[in-house]
């Protein structure tokens, strides 16, 4: 006996069809727990750089790791694109916003107290100090009148001789 269908993915004689596709790696709650684990791990596991002392001995110097979105994604075993897809879903919106805010706060505060490199942090955070000091906000246009320079013949000879000397060298 054939099953009769009613609408997409449903039959009268069976349960609704299961969702198609790969299941999500995290629920919003699990993603938040994973981020907390990441934040604790980052602060408990500094990076080390070797410093050579005056006597020639080498000592490892610990440097605190900054929180990063890339680092969190690696820790959570997801790709950045998966995180961006989570951000588009209503149920993940608030947890993803909190994750981004904590990461940006850590990077900005670390850069401000020079715990992290301020230049790199400002680039990662897309911060820029752009000031227009030449045009006062107006569009740059070509000069309205051509500029002409008149040289006396003696000055022209001197300039030409200087040009010839620099070419020969």
mmCIF file of C-alpha atoms in Angstrom:
data_model
loop_
_atom_site.group_PDB
_atom_site.id
_atom_site.type_symbol
_atom_site.label_atom_id
_atom_site.label_comp_id
_atom_site.label_asym_id
_atom_site.label_seq_id
_atom_site.Cartn_x
_atom_site.Cartn_y
_atom_site.Cartn_z
ATOM 1 C CA UNK A 1 0.000 0.000 0.000
ATOM 2 C CA UNK A 2 1.476 3.358 -1.021
ATOM 3 C CA UNK A 3 1.653 6.205 1.428
ATOM 4 C CA UNK A 4 -0.380 9.255 0.630
ATOM 5 C CA UNK A 5 1.450 12.573 0.971
ATOM 6 C CA UNK A 6 0.119 15.787 2.383
ATOM 7 C CA UNK A 7 2.316 18.837 1.827
ATOM 8 C CA UNK A 8 6.097 18.843 1.645
ATOM 9 C CA UNK A 9 8.004 16.404 3.843
ATOM 10 C CA UNK A 10 4.866 14.881 5.451
ATOM 11 C CA UNK A 11 2.941 11.717 4.861
ATOM 12 C CA UNK A 12 -0.396 10.775 6.344
ATOM 13 C CA UNK A 13 0.940 7.441 7.535
ATOM 14 C CA UNK A 14 4.231 8.567 9.093
ATOM 15 C CA UNK A 15 5.860 11.129 11.343
ATOM 16 C CA UNK A 16 7.146 14.449 9.919
ATOM 17 C CA UNK A 17 10.410 14.050 8.045
ATOM 18 C CA UNK A 18 13.600 14.884 9.895
ATOM 19 C CA UNK A 19 15.518 18.047 9.107
ATOM 20 C CA UNK A 20 17.935 17.662 6.278
ATOM 21 C CA UNK A 21 21.568 18.721 6.625
ATOM 22 C CA UNK A 22 24.288 18.526 9.140
ATOM 23 C CA UNK A 23 23.280 19.172 12.756
ATOM 24 C CA UNK A 24 24.676 22.266 14.429
ATOM 25 C CA UNK A 25 27.867 21.819 16.367
ATOM 26 C CA UNK A 26 26.521 23.964 19.251
ATOM 27 C CA UNK A 27 23.386 25.250 20.855
ATOM 28 C CA UNK A 28 23.537 28.880 21.982
ATOM 29 C CA UNK A 29 24.075 27.747 25.579
ATOM 30 C CA UNK A 30 26.824 25.298 24.619
ATOM 31 C CA UNK A 31 28.558 27.964 22.512
ATOM 32 C CA UNK A 32 28.585 30.332 25.487
ATOM 33 C CA UNK A 33 30.003 27.614 27.763
ATOM 34 C CA UNK A 34 32.669 26.851 25.160
ATOM 35 C CA UNK A 35 33.624 30.535 24.981
ATOM 36 C CA UNK A 36 34.017 30.679 28.768
ATOM 37 C CA UNK A 37 36.289 27.622 28.579
ATOM 38 C CA UNK A 38 38.284 29.350 25.825
ATOM 39 C CA UNK A 39 38.643 32.587 27.816
ATOM 40 C CA UNK A 40 39.926 30.679 30.859
ATOM 41 C CA UNK A 41 42.297 28.588 28.736
ATOM 42 C CA UNK A 42 43.734 31.685 26.996
ATOM 43 C CA UNK A 43 44.538 33.442 30.265
ATOM 44 C CA UNK A 44 45.979 30.268 31.820
ATOM 45 C CA UNK A 45 48.230 29.463 28.829
ATOM 46 C CA UNK A 46 50.511 32.371 27.935
ATOM 47 C CA UNK A 47 52.785 32.401 24.889
ATOM 48 C CA UNK A 48 56.517 32.517 25.495
ATOM 49 C CA UNK A 49 59.300 34.454 23.846
ATOM 50 C CA UNK A 50 62.966 33.824 24.570
ATOM 51 C CA UNK A 51 64.969 36.745 25.956
ATOM 52 C CA UNK A 52 68.756 36.710 25.928
ATOM 53 C CA UNK A 53 70.306 38.183 29.071
ATOM 54 C CA UNK A 54 73.588 40.097 29.244
ATOM 55 C CA UNK A 55 75.416 36.966 30.466
ATOM 56 C CA UNK A 56 74.231 35.072 27.357
ATOM 57 C CA UNK A 57 71.659 32.942 29.124
ATOM 58 C CA UNK A 58 68.210 32.615 27.602
ATOM 59 C CA UNK A 59 65.033 32.829 29.656
ATOM 60 C CA UNK A 60 61.460 32.307 28.476
ATOM 61 C CA UNK A 61 59.277 35.382 29.044
ATOM 62 C CA UNK A 62 55.499 34.789 29.233
ATOM 63 C CA UNK A 63 53.139 36.995 27.216
ATOM 64 C CA UNK A 64 49.405 36.927 27.796
ATOM 65 C CA UNK A 65 47.412 35.795 24.798
ATOM 66 C CA UNK A 66 44.648 38.094 23.603
ATOM 67 C CA UNK A 67 41.171 36.741 23.051
ATOM 68 C CA UNK A 68 40.537 36.454 19.310
ATOM 69 C CA UNK A 69 37.642 35.264 17.206
ATOM 70 C CA UNK A 70 39.973 33.073 15.152
ATOM 71 C CA UNK A 71 41.401 31.562 18.333
ATOM 72 C CA UNK A 72 37.938 30.885 19.708
ATOM 73 C CA UNK A 73 36.834 29.205 16.484
ATOM 74 C CA UNK A 74 39.914 26.967 16.533
ATOM 75 C CA UNK A 75 39.288 26.152 20.206
ATOM 76 C CA UNK A 76 35.620 25.370 19.481
ATOM 77 C CA UNK A 77 36.561 23.313 16.397
ATOM 78 C CA UNK A 78 34.431 25.401 14.036
ATOM 79 C CA UNK A 79 35.363 27.631 11.127
ATOM 80 C CA UNK A 80 34.805 31.385 11.217
ATOM 81 C CA UNK A 81 32.089 31.059 8.599
ATOM 82 C CA UNK A 82 30.116 28.830 10.978
ATOM 83 C CA UNK A 83 30.351 31.523 13.664
ATOM 84 C CA UNK A 84 29.159 34.143 11.148
ATOM 85 C CA UNK A 85 26.230 31.882 10.235
ATOM 86 C CA UNK A 86 25.366 31.554 13.937
ATOM 87 C CA UNK A 87 25.329 35.360 14.184
ATOM 88 C CA UNK A 88 22.610 35.496 11.517
ATOM 89 C CA UNK A 89 20.283 33.260 13.538
ATOM 90 C CA UNK A 90 18.014 34.877 16.119
ATOM 91 C CA UNK A 91 18.640 32.241 18.780
ATOM 92 C CA UNK A 92 22.437 32.792 18.596
ATOM 93 C CA UNK A 93 22.388 36.579 18.180
ATOM 94 C CA UNK A 94 22.867 37.581 21.819
ATOM 95 C CA UNK A 95 25.537 34.995 22.649
ATOM 96 C CA UNK A 96 27.518 35.858 19.498
ATOM 97 C CA UNK A 97 27.238 39.573 20.302
ATOM 98 C CA UNK A 98 28.573 38.932 23.818
ATOM 99 C CA UNK A 99 31.449 36.830 22.447
ATOM 100 C CA UNK A 100 32.449 39.590 20.009
ATOM 101 C CA UNK A 101 32.119 42.260 22.712
ATOM 102 C CA UNK A 102 34.333 40.337 25.156
ATOM 103 C CA UNK A 103 36.962 39.731 22.472
ATOM 104 C CA UNK A 104 37.004 43.367 21.352
ATOM 105 C CA UNK A 105 37.075 44.609 24.932
ATOM 106 C CA UNK A 106 40.045 42.379 25.768
ATOM 107 C CA UNK A 107 41.954 43.479 22.658
ATOM 108 C CA UNK A 108 41.216 47.179 23.104
ATOM 109 C CA UNK A 109 42.000 47.278 26.825
ATOM 110 C CA UNK A 110 45.157 45.214 26.298
ATOM 111 C CA UNK A 111 46.297 47.575 23.560
ATOM 112 C CA UNK A 112 45.557 50.679 25.617
ATOM 113 C CA UNK A 113 47.784 49.513 28.461
ATOM 114 C CA UNK A 114 50.349 48.237 25.913
ATOM 115 C CA UNK A 115 49.945 44.661 27.026
ATOM 116 C CA UNK A 116 49.252 43.919 23.346
ATOM 117 C CA UNK A 117 50.679 45.754 20.338
ATOM 118 C CA UNK A 118 48.430 48.824 19.875
ATOM 119 C CA UNK A 119 49.055 49.053 16.132
ATOM 120 C CA UNK A 120 48.058 45.461 15.472
ATOM 121 C CA UNK A 121 45.055 45.671 17.789
ATOM 122 C CA UNK A 122 43.788 48.817 16.051
ATOM 123 C CA UNK A 123 44.039 47.068 12.681
ATOM 124 C CA UNK A 124 42.275 43.938 13.930
ATOM 125 C CA UNK A 125 39.520 46.066 15.472
ATOM 126 C CA UNK A 126 39.275 48.195 12.315
ATOM 127 C CA UNK A 127 40.029 51.353 14.238
ATOM 128 C CA UNK A 128 41.647 54.248 12.423
ATOM 129 C CA UNK A 129 42.517 57.812 13.246
ATOM 130 C CA UNK A 130 41.758 59.454 9.954
ATOM 131 C CA UNK A 131 41.981 63.186 9.818
ATOM 132 C CA UNK A 132 41.655 65.314 6.719
ATOM 133 C CA UNK A 133 44.307 67.968 7.155
ATOM 134 C CA UNK A 134 44.603 69.045 3.524
ATOM 135 C CA UNK A 135 41.185 69.516 1.941
ATOM 136 C CA UNK A 136 38.947 70.350 4.885
ATOM 137 C CA UNK A 137 36.552 67.620 3.783
ATOM 138 C CA UNK A 138 36.222 68.958 0.239
ATOM 139 C CA UNK A 139 36.851 66.882 -2.849
ATOM 140 C CA UNK A 140 40.262 67.275 -4.448
ATOM 141 C CA UNK A 141 39.997 68.897 -7.874
ATOM 142 C CA UNK A 142 42.537 69.747 -10.539
ATOM 143 C CA UNK A 143 44.068 73.213 -10.558
ATOM 144 C CA UNK A 144 41.882 75.676 -12.428
ATOM 145 C CA UNK A 145 44.771 77.571 -13.988
ATOM 146 C CA UNK A 146 47.970 76.075 -15.324
ATOM 147 C CA UNK A 147 51.114 76.997 -13.464
ATOM 148 C CA UNK A 148 53.887 78.423 -15.591
ATOM 149 C CA UNK A 149 57.472 78.973 -14.571
ATOM 150 C CA UNK A 150 59.762 81.342 -16.437
ATOM 151 C CA UNK A 151 63.493 80.858 -16.066
ATOM 152 C CA UNK A 152 66.173 83.097 -17.395
ATOM 153 C CA UNK A 153 68.563 81.408 -19.854
ATOM 154 C CA UNK A 154 71.420 81.249 -17.320
ATOM 155 C CA UNK A 155 69.259 79.429 -14.704
ATOM 156 C CA UNK A 156 68.066 76.991 -17.378
ATOM 157 C CA UNK A 157 71.705 76.167 -18.298
ATOM 158 C CA UNK A 158 72.562 75.497 -14.633
ATOM 159 C CA UNK A 159 69.532 73.205 -14.186
ATOM 160 C CA UNK A 160 70.385 71.320 -17.398
ATOM 161 C CA UNK A 161 73.998 70.853 -16.337
ATOM 162 C CA UNK A 162 72.903 69.497 -12.945
ATOM 163 C CA UNK A 163 70.585 67.070 -14.712
ATOM 164 C CA UNK A 164 73.397 65.889 -16.983
ATOM 165 C CA UNK A 165 75.721 65.360 -14.007
ATOM 166 C CA UNK A 166 73.179 63.224 -12.136
ATOM 167 C CA UNK A 167 72.515 61.115 -15.220
ATOM 168 C CA UNK A 168 76.241 60.348 -15.681
ATOM 169 C CA UNK A 169 76.694 59.235 -12.050
#
